[in-house]
Amino acid sequence: MMTQDELKIMVAKEALKYIPQHGVLGVGSGSTVVKFIEQIAENKIKIEAAVSSSIKTTKMLEDIGIKVLDPNEVEPYEVYIDGADEVNDEFDMIKGGGAALTREKILASMAKKFICIVDKSKLVPVLGKFPLPVEVIPMAREQVKRTIRSLWGDPVLRKDCITDNGCEILDVHGLSIVDAKQYESAINQIPGVVTVGLFAHRGADVVLYADEEGVHKRERA
Ligand code: 5RP
């Protein structure tokens, strides 16, 4: 029986094949992405430059000698590689377990292809068992909580967590998300919400997932 860590390493290795030979690579955040960056270093993969979704990822990339650019200096680019907390059959995702959802969504919106790298535990028929992260401006927190509670589920302030953007995270429990695009639009409309961790309007294009048998690829038709 393989551990979750071993599965993450397997999928991270496979993702190396999707790094474009030229141009900018978009890099996400989280423990699977940490393995991916370690694999880049171990295999001495050449990357011209990257855009990064978190301070932590930027540091890791720079530590292995990769130049990290400000997204404002970059045109839409080929490939964004990132993990997810949950992925459904439509390639909608819940992300933000690592609190980097806003920058991740910005980088995903600039990429021609989003490659999601996960172990099999992240594949779900219905999104929502993993509490949905919502990044909020601190002064709006209580009002956002009231609105979410009256309409959808139970928001819980994530303890000791300030995002790279100086904001807070509410984790919304008790959801069963059937129409992810609708949820994404509706929660994004609440004043004070910076980003909801639903990636449905811009979901993944390719999902690479690892299980005991190896790494499998699912691609959007
Ligand atoms: C960070 C994210 C991550 O992609 C997500 O939390 C998955 O992380 P991990 O690879 O550690 O399971 O969205 O904000």
PDB file of C-alpha atoms and ligand atoms in Angstrom:
ATOM      1  CA  MET A   1       0.000   0.000   0.000  1.00  0.00           C
ATOM      2  CA  MET A   2       1.521   3.309  -1.057  1.00  0.00           C
ATOM      3  CA  THR A   3       1.402   6.331   1.193  1.00  0.00           C
ATOM      4  CA  GLN A   4      -0.230   9.566   0.117  1.00  0.00           C
ATOM      5  CA  ASP A   5       3.218  11.126   0.015  1.00  0.00           C
ATOM      6  CA  GLU A   6       4.464   8.480  -2.414  1.00  0.00           C
ATOM      7  CA  LEU A   7       1.454   9.066  -4.640  1.00  0.00           C
ATOM      8  CA  LYS A   8       2.152  12.803  -4.602  1.00  0.00           C
ATOM      9  CA  ILE A   9       5.751  12.186  -5.661  1.00  0.00           C
ATOM     10  CA  MET A  10       4.558   9.924  -8.504  1.00  0.00           C
ATOM     11  CA  VAL A  11       2.207  12.521  -9.914  1.00  0.00           C
ATOM     12  CA  ALA A  12       4.762  15.299  -9.398  1.00  0.00           C
ATOM     13  CA  LYS A  13       7.281  13.322 -11.473  1.00  0.00           C
ATOM     14  CA  GLU A  14       4.744  12.796 -14.240  1.00  0.00           C
ATOM     15  CA  ALA A  15       3.975  16.523 -14.322  1.00  0.00           C
ATOM     16  CA  LEU A  16       7.576  17.241 -15.364  1.00  0.00           C
ATOM     17  CA  LYS A  17       6.605  16.030 -18.847  1.00  0.00           C
ATOM     18  CA  TYR A  18       4.180  18.927 -19.195  1.00  0.00           C
ATOM     19  CA  ILE A  19       6.685  21.705 -18.556  1.00  0.00           C
ATOM     20  CA  PRO A  20       7.066  23.720 -21.762  1.00  0.00           C
ATOM     21  CA  GLN A  21      10.605  23.921 -23.103  1.00  0.00           C
ATOM     22  CA  HIS A  22      10.384  27.671 -23.552  1.00  0.00           C
ATOM     23  CA  GLY A  23       8.575  30.488 -21.854  1.00  0.00           C
ATOM     24  CA  VAL A  24       6.985  30.941 -18.493  1.00  0.00           C
ATOM     25  CA  LEU A  25       5.646  28.185 -16.234  1.00  0.00           C
ATOM     26  CA  GLY A  26       2.867  28.907 -13.718  1.00  0.00           C
ATOM     27  CA  VAL A  27       3.417  27.179 -10.386  1.00  0.00           C
ATOM     28  CA  GLY A  28       0.751  26.605  -7.729  1.00  0.00           C
ATOM     29  CA  SER A  29       1.041  25.932  -4.003  1.00  0.00           C
ATOM     30  CA  GLY A  30       0.625  23.116  -1.512  1.00  0.00           C
ATOM     31  CA  SER A  31       2.365  19.880  -0.598  1.00  0.00           C
ATOM     32  CA  THR A  32       1.961  18.254  -4.036  1.00  0.00           C
ATOM     33  CA  VAL A  33       3.509  21.317  -5.652  1.00  0.00           C
ATOM     34  CA  VAL A  34       6.362  21.135  -3.132  1.00  0.00           C
ATOM     35  CA  LYS A  35       7.072  17.622  -4.463  1.00  0.00           C
ATOM     36  CA  PHE A  36       6.831  18.967  -8.018  1.00  0.00           C
ATOM     37  CA  ILE A  37       9.421  21.669  -7.322  1.00  0.00           C
ATOM     38  CA  GLU A  38      11.659  19.079  -5.643  1.00  0.00           C
ATOM     39  CA  GLN A  39      11.388  16.940  -8.786  1.00  0.00           C
ATOM     40  CA  ILE A  40      12.314  19.933 -10.977  1.00  0.00           C
ATOM     41  CA  ALA A  41      15.453  20.352  -8.883  1.00  0.00           C
ATOM     42  CA  GLU A  42      16.308  16.651  -8.707  1.00  0.00           C
ATOM     43  CA  ASN A  43      15.930  16.166 -12.452  1.00  0.00           C
ATOM     44  CA  LYS A  44      17.670  19.447 -13.282  1.00  0.00           C
ATOM     45  CA  ILE A  45      14.793  20.605 -15.489  1.00  0.00           C
ATOM     46  CA  LYS A  46      15.510  23.925 -17.193  1.00  0.00           C
ATOM     47  CA  ILE A  47      12.810  26.554 -16.780  1.00  0.00           C
ATOM     48  CA  GLU A  48      13.219  29.983 -18.373  1.00  0.00           C
ATOM     49  CA  ALA A  49      11.053  31.744 -15.805  1.00  0.00           C
ATOM     50  CA  ALA A  50       8.045  31.156 -13.578  1.00  0.00           C
ATOM     51  CA  VAL A  51       5.095  32.963 -12.101  1.00  0.00           C
ATOM     52  CA  SER A  52       4.263  31.882  -8.590  1.00  0.00           C
ATOM     53  CA  SER A  53       1.076  31.628  -6.556  1.00  0.00           C
ATOM     54  CA  SER A  54       2.519  32.163  -3.078  1.00  0.00           C
ATOM     55  CA  ILE A  55       5.434  33.558  -1.134  1.00  0.00           C
ATOM     56  CA  LYS A  56       6.368  30.010  -0.145  1.00  0.00           C
ATOM     57  CA  THR A  57       6.421  28.757  -3.747  1.00  0.00           C
ATOM     58  CA  THR A  58       8.422  31.817  -4.839  1.00  0.00           C
ATOM     59  CA  LYS A  59      11.033  31.101  -2.200  1.00  0.00           C
ATOM     60  CA  MET A  60      11.290  27.445  -3.183  1.00  0.00           C
ATOM     61  CA  LEU A  61      11.632  28.304  -6.862  1.00  0.00           C
ATOM     62  CA  GLU A  62      14.250  30.974  -6.246  1.00  0.00           C
ATOM     63  CA  ASP A  63      16.178  28.653  -3.943  1.00  0.00           C
ATOM     64  CA  ILE A  64      16.646  26.249  -6.853  1.00  0.00           C
ATOM     65  CA  GLY A  65      17.681  29.036  -9.210  1.00  0.00           C
ATOM     66  CA  ILE A  66      14.448  29.695 -11.099  1.00  0.00           C
ATOM     67  CA  LYS A  67      13.651  33.296 -11.951  1.00  0.00           C
ATOM     68  CA  VAL A  68      10.203  34.320 -10.687  1.00  0.00           C
ATOM     69  CA  LEU A  69       8.427  37.100 -12.582  1.00  0.00           C
ATOM     70  CA  ASP A  70       5.724  39.523 -11.543  1.00  0.00           C
ATOM     71  CA  PRO A  71       2.554  38.383 -13.394  1.00  0.00           C
ATOM     72  CA  ASN A  72       2.090  41.997 -14.488  1.00  0.00           C
ATOM     73  CA  GLU A  73       5.167  41.595 -16.656  1.00  0.00           C
ATOM     74  CA  VAL A  74       3.943  38.399 -18.274  1.00  0.00           C
ATOM     75  CA  GLU A  75       1.585  37.797 -21.196  1.00  0.00           C
ATOM     76  CA  PRO A  76      -0.868  34.861 -21.030  1.00  0.00           C
ATOM     77  CA  TYR A  77       1.333  31.789 -20.890  1.00  0.00           C
ATOM     78  CA  GLU A  78       1.144  28.075 -21.780  1.00  0.00           C
ATOM     79  CA  VAL A  79       0.917  25.930 -18.664  1.00  0.00           C
ATOM     80  CA  TYR A  80      -0.119  26.287 -15.020  1.00  0.00           C
ATOM     81  CA  ILE A  81       0.533  23.317 -12.718  1.00  0.00           C
ATOM     82  CA  ASP A  82      -1.161  23.091  -9.330  1.00  0.00           C
ATOM     83  CA  GLY A  83      -2.767  20.698  -6.863  1.00  0.00           C
ATOM     84  CA  ALA A  84      -6.340  20.719  -5.557  1.00  0.00           C
ATOM     85  CA  ASP A  85      -8.287  19.758  -2.468  1.00  0.00           C
ATOM     86  CA  GLU A  86     -11.143  18.182  -4.434  1.00  0.00           C
ATOM     87  CA  VAL A  87     -11.803  17.570  -8.144  1.00  0.00           C
ATOM     88  CA  ASN A  88     -15.062  16.352  -9.669  1.00  0.00           C
ATOM     89  CA  ASP A  89     -15.778  14.648 -13.012  1.00  0.00           C
ATOM     90  CA  GLU A  90     -16.360  18.023 -14.696  1.00  0.00           C
ATOM     91  CA  PHE A  91     -12.856  19.137 -13.623  1.00  0.00           C
ATOM     92  CA  ASP A  92     -14.294  21.719 -11.222  1.00  0.00           C
ATOM     93  CA  MET A  93     -12.085  22.026  -8.154  1.00  0.00           C
ATOM     94  CA  ILE A  94     -12.044  23.165  -4.566  1.00  0.00           C
ATOM     95  CA  LYS A  95      -8.741  24.849  -3.804  1.00  0.00           C
ATOM     96  CA  GLY A  96      -7.354  26.996  -1.030  1.00  0.00           C
ATOM     97  CA  GLY A  97      -6.473  24.443   1.624  1.00  0.00           C
ATOM     98  CA  GLY A  98      -3.093  26.187   1.647  1.00  0.00           C
ATOM     99  CA  ALA A  99      -4.682  29.672   1.643  1.00  0.00           C
ATOM    100  CA  ALA A 100      -3.159  30.613  -1.731  1.00  0.00           C
ATOM    101  CA  LEU A 101      -6.440  30.528  -3.672  1.00  0.00           C
ATOM    102  CA  THR A 102      -6.506  34.132  -4.901  1.00  0.00           C
ATOM    103  CA  ARG A 103      -3.079  34.136  -6.477  1.00  0.00           C
ATOM    104  CA  GLU A 104      -3.718  30.637  -7.788  1.00  0.00           C
ATOM    105  CA  LYS A 105      -6.889  31.807  -9.492  1.00  0.00           C
ATOM    106  CA  ILE A 106      -5.105  34.772 -11.044  1.00  0.00           C
ATOM    107  CA  LEU A 107      -2.368  32.560 -12.466  1.00  0.00           C
ATOM    108  CA  ALA A 108      -4.910  29.983 -13.646  1.00  0.00           C
ATOM    109  CA  SER A 109      -6.834  32.726 -15.475  1.00  0.00           C
ATOM    110  CA  MET A 110      -3.672  33.669 -17.392  1.00  0.00           C
ATOM    111  CA  ALA A 111      -2.781  30.120 -18.445  1.00  0.00           C
ATOM    112  CA  LYS A 112      -3.772  28.412 -21.684  1.00  0.00           C
ATOM    113  CA  LYS A 113      -3.682  25.026 -19.939  1.00  0.00           C
ATOM    114  CA  PHE A 114      -4.331  24.174 -16.273  1.00  0.00           C
ATOM    115  CA  ILE A 115      -2.815  20.856 -15.261  1.00  0.00           C
ATOM    116  CA  CYS A 116      -4.116  19.656 -11.938  1.00  0.00           C
ATOM    117  CA  ILE A 117      -1.919  17.180 -10.064  1.00  0.00           C
ATOM    118  CA  VAL A 118      -3.500  15.102  -7.307  1.00  0.00           C
ATOM    119  CA  ASP A 119      -3.506  11.746  -5.607  1.00  0.00           C
ATOM    120  CA  LYS A 120      -6.656   9.682  -5.986  1.00  0.00           C
ATOM    121  CA  SER A 121      -8.082  10.783  -2.617  1.00  0.00           C
ATOM    122  CA  LYS A 122      -8.890  14.177  -4.162  1.00  0.00           C
ATOM    123  CA  LEU A 123     -11.283  12.789  -6.792  1.00  0.00           C
ATOM    124  CA  VAL A 124     -14.894  13.165  -5.651  1.00  0.00           C
ATOM    125  CA  PRO A 125     -18.331  12.762  -7.233  1.00  0.00           C
ATOM    126  CA  VAL A 126     -19.635  15.933  -5.525  1.00  0.00           C
ATOM    127  CA  LEU A 127     -17.585  18.868  -4.245  1.00  0.00           C
ATOM    128  CA  GLY A 128     -18.044  20.123  -0.704  1.00  0.00           C
ATOM    129  CA  LYS A 129     -16.928  17.534   1.782  1.00  0.00           C
ATOM    130  CA  PHE A 130     -13.671  19.475   1.970  1.00  0.00           C
ATOM    131  CA  PRO A 131     -14.694  22.793   3.580  1.00  0.00           C
ATOM    132  CA  LEU A 132     -14.794  25.495   0.892  1.00  0.00           C
ATOM    133  CA  PRO A 133     -12.174  28.226   1.522  1.00  0.00           C
ATOM    134  CA  VAL A 134     -13.292  31.823   1.022  1.00  0.00           C
ATOM    135  CA  GLU A 135     -10.739  34.630   1.303  1.00  0.00           C
ATOM    136  CA  VAL A 136     -12.250  37.740   2.909  1.00  0.00           C
ATOM    137  CA  ILE A 137     -11.194  41.270   3.720  1.00  0.00           C
ATOM    138  CA  PRO A 138     -10.926  41.241   7.536  1.00  0.00           C
ATOM    139  CA  MET A 139     -13.409  44.105   8.159  1.00  0.00           C
ATOM    140  CA  ALA A 140     -16.090  42.240   6.172  1.00  0.00           C
ATOM    141  CA  ARG A 141     -15.614  38.891   7.910  1.00  0.00           C
ATOM    142  CA  GLU A 142     -18.710  38.875  10.130  1.00  0.00           C
ATOM    143  CA  GLN A 143     -21.064  40.153   7.440  1.00  0.00           C
ATOM    144  CA  VAL A 144     -19.728  37.635   4.935  1.00  0.00           C
ATOM    145  CA  LYS A 145     -20.244  34.910   7.555  1.00  0.00           C
ATOM    146  CA  ARG A 146     -23.874  36.001   8.082  1.00  0.00           C
ATOM    147  CA  THR A 147     -24.578  35.948   4.355  1.00  0.00           C
ATOM    148  CA  ILE A 148     -22.946  32.565   3.801  1.00  0.00           C
ATOM    149  CA  ARG A 149     -24.722  31.092   6.831  1.00  0.00           C
ATOM    150  CA  SER A 150     -28.145  32.306   5.677  1.00  0.00           C
ATOM    151  CA  LEU A 151     -27.735  30.877   2.184  1.00  0.00           C
ATOM    152  CA  TRP A 152     -25.312  27.993   2.058  1.00  0.00           C
ATOM    153  CA  GLY A 153     -23.393  26.513   4.968  1.00  0.00           C
ATOM    154  CA  ASP A 154     -21.408  26.979   8.106  1.00  0.00           C
ATOM    155  CA  PRO A 155     -18.414  29.343   7.799  1.00  0.00           C
ATOM    156  CA  VAL A 156     -15.529  28.894  10.250  1.00  0.00           C
ATOM    157  CA  LEU A 157     -12.677  31.395  10.531  1.00  0.00           C
ATOM    158  CA  ARG A 158      -9.369  29.625   9.852  1.00  0.00           C
ATOM    159  CA  LYS A 159      -7.204  30.055  12.977  1.00  0.00           C
ATOM    160  CA  ASP A 160      -3.806  31.770  12.795  1.00  0.00           C
ATOM    161  CA  CYS A 161      -4.097  32.291   9.079  1.00  0.00           C
ATOM    162  CA  ILE A 162      -3.383  35.545   7.274  1.00  0.00           C
ATOM    163  CA  THR A 163      -3.022  35.150   3.522  1.00  0.00           C
ATOM    164  CA  ASP A 164      -0.206  36.555   1.387  1.00  0.00           C
ATOM    165  CA  ASN A 165      -2.684  39.350   0.569  1.00  0.00           C
ATOM    166  CA  GLY A 166      -3.243  40.258   4.242  1.00  0.00           C
ATOM    167  CA  CYS A 167      -6.718  38.728   4.332  1.00  0.00           C
ATOM    168  CA  GLU A 168      -8.512  36.002   6.305  1.00  0.00           C
ATOM    169  CA  ILE A 169      -9.983  32.655   5.299  1.00  0.00           C
ATOM    170  CA  LEU A 170     -13.447  31.330   6.103  1.00  0.00           C
ATOM    171  CA  ASP A 171     -13.830  27.583   5.620  1.00  0.00           C
ATOM    172  CA  VAL A 172     -17.423  26.756   4.740  1.00  0.00           C
ATOM    173  CA  HIS A 173     -18.604  23.399   6.067  1.00  0.00           C
ATOM    174  CA  GLY A 174     -21.646  21.356   5.165  1.00  0.00           C
ATOM    175  CA  LEU A 175     -21.831  22.028   1.422  1.00  0.00           C
ATOM    176  CA  SER A 176     -22.851  19.740  -1.367  1.00  0.00           C
ATOM    177  CA  ILE A 177     -21.994  21.638  -4.525  1.00  0.00           C
ATOM    178  CA  VAL A 178     -23.956  20.505  -7.534  1.00  0.00           C
ATOM    179  CA  ASP A 179     -23.721  23.606  -9.739  1.00  0.00           C
ATOM    180  CA  ALA A 180     -20.192  24.785  -9.031  1.00  0.00           C
ATOM    181  CA  LYS A 181     -20.246  27.700 -11.499  1.00  0.00           C
ATOM    182  CA  GLN A 182     -23.368  29.120  -9.890  1.00  0.00           C
ATOM    183  CA  TYR A 183     -21.883  28.805  -6.385  1.00  0.00           C
ATOM    184  CA  GLU A 184     -18.670  30.396  -7.530  1.00  0.00           C
ATOM    185  CA  SER A 185     -20.455  33.408  -9.034  1.00  0.00           C
ATOM    186  CA  ALA A 186     -22.823  33.850  -6.107  1.00  0.00           C
ATOM    187  CA  ILE A 187     -20.192  33.710  -3.355  1.00  0.00           C
ATOM    188  CA  ASN A 188     -17.877  35.991  -5.331  1.00  0.00           C
ATOM    189  CA  GLN A 189     -20.665  38.612  -5.356  1.00  0.00           C
ATOM    190  CA  ILE A 190     -20.702  39.058  -1.581  1.00  0.00           C
ATOM    191  CA  PRO A 191     -19.083  42.391  -0.652  1.00  0.00           C
ATOM    192  CA  GLY A 192     -15.783  41.746   1.085  1.00  0.00           C
ATOM    193  CA  VAL A 193     -15.131  38.390  -0.559  1.00  0.00           C
ATOM    194  CA  VAL A 194     -11.803  38.481  -2.345  1.00  0.00           C
ATOM    195  CA  THR A 195     -11.989  35.003  -3.865  1.00  0.00           C
ATOM    196  CA  VAL A 196     -13.941  31.807  -3.380  1.00  0.00           C
ATOM    197  CA  GLY A 197     -11.908  28.623  -3.667  1.00  0.00           C
ATOM    198  CA  LEU A 198     -14.174  27.129  -6.311  1.00  0.00           C
ATOM    199  CA  PHE A 199     -12.444  26.795  -9.643  1.00  0.00           C
ATOM    200  CA  ALA A 200     -15.328  26.059 -12.007  1.00  0.00           C
ATOM    201  CA  HIS A 201     -15.503  28.950 -14.475  1.00  0.00           C
ATOM    202  CA  ARG A 202     -11.832  28.209 -15.018  1.00  0.00           C
ATOM    203  CA  GLY A 203     -11.489  24.568 -14.080  1.00  0.00           C
ATOM    204  CA  ALA A 204      -8.668  22.193 -14.958  1.00  0.00           C
ATOM    205  CA  ASP A 205      -7.959  21.145 -18.539  1.00  0.00           C
ATOM    206  CA  VAL A 206      -5.979  18.059 -17.577  1.00  0.00           C
ATOM    207  CA  VAL A 207      -6.177  16.092 -14.347  1.00  0.00           C
ATOM    208  CA  LEU A 208      -3.224  13.856 -13.543  1.00  0.00           C
ATOM    209  CA  TYR A 209      -3.996  11.585 -10.616  1.00  0.00           C
ATOM    210  CA  ALA A 210      -1.931   8.915  -8.953  1.00  0.00           C
ATOM    211  CA  ASP A 211      -3.180   5.657  -7.496  1.00  0.00           C
ATOM    212  CA  GLU A 212      -1.626   2.289  -6.709  1.00  0.00           C
ATOM    213  CA  GLU A 213      -1.449   1.416 -10.413  1.00  0.00           C
ATOM    214  CA  GLY A 214       0.340   4.543 -11.547  1.00  0.00           C
ATOM    215  CA  VAL A 215      -0.497   7.983 -12.865  1.00  0.00           C
ATOM    216  CA  HIS A 216      -3.631   8.440 -14.943  1.00  0.00           C
ATOM    217  CA  LYS A 217      -4.569  11.287 -17.192  1.00  0.00           C
ATOM    218  CA  ARG A 218      -8.001  12.757 -17.733  1.00  0.00           C
ATOM    219  CA  GLU A 219      -8.338  15.476 -20.314  1.00  0.00           C
ATOM    220  CA  ARG A 220     -11.174  17.867 -21.017  1.00  0.00           C
ATOM    221  CA  ALA A 221     -12.897  16.901 -24.282  1.00  0.00           C
TER     222      ALA A 221
HETATM  223  C1  5RP B   1      -3.368  25.765  -1.874  1.00  0.00           C
HETATM  224  C2  5RP B   1      -4.115  24.828  -2.734  1.00  0.00           C
HETATM  225  C3  5RP B   1      -3.545  23.446  -2.932  1.00  0.00           C
HETATM  226  O1  5RP B   1      -3.450  23.188  -4.271  1.00  0.00           O
HETATM  227  C4  5RP B   1      -4.470  22.460  -2.279  1.00  0.00           C
HETATM  228  O2  5RP B   1      -4.684  22.842  -0.939  1.00  0.00           O
HETATM  229  C5  5RP B   1      -3.887  21.053  -2.340  1.00  0.00           C
HETATM  230  O3  5RP B   1      -2.778  20.968  -1.512  1.00  0.00           O
HETATM  231  P1  5RP B   1      -1.968  19.631  -1.244  1.00  0.00           P
HETATM  232  O4  5RP B   1      -1.181  19.383  -2.496  1.00  0.00           O
HETATM  233  O5  5RP B   1      -1.110  19.974  -0.061  1.00  0.00           O
HETATM  234  O6  5RP B   1      -2.944  18.552  -0.949  1.00  0.00           O
HETATM  235  O7  5RP B   1      -5.144  25.111  -3.290  1.00  0.00           O
HETATM  236  O8  5RP B   1      -4.070  26.953  -1.684  1.00  0.00           O
END
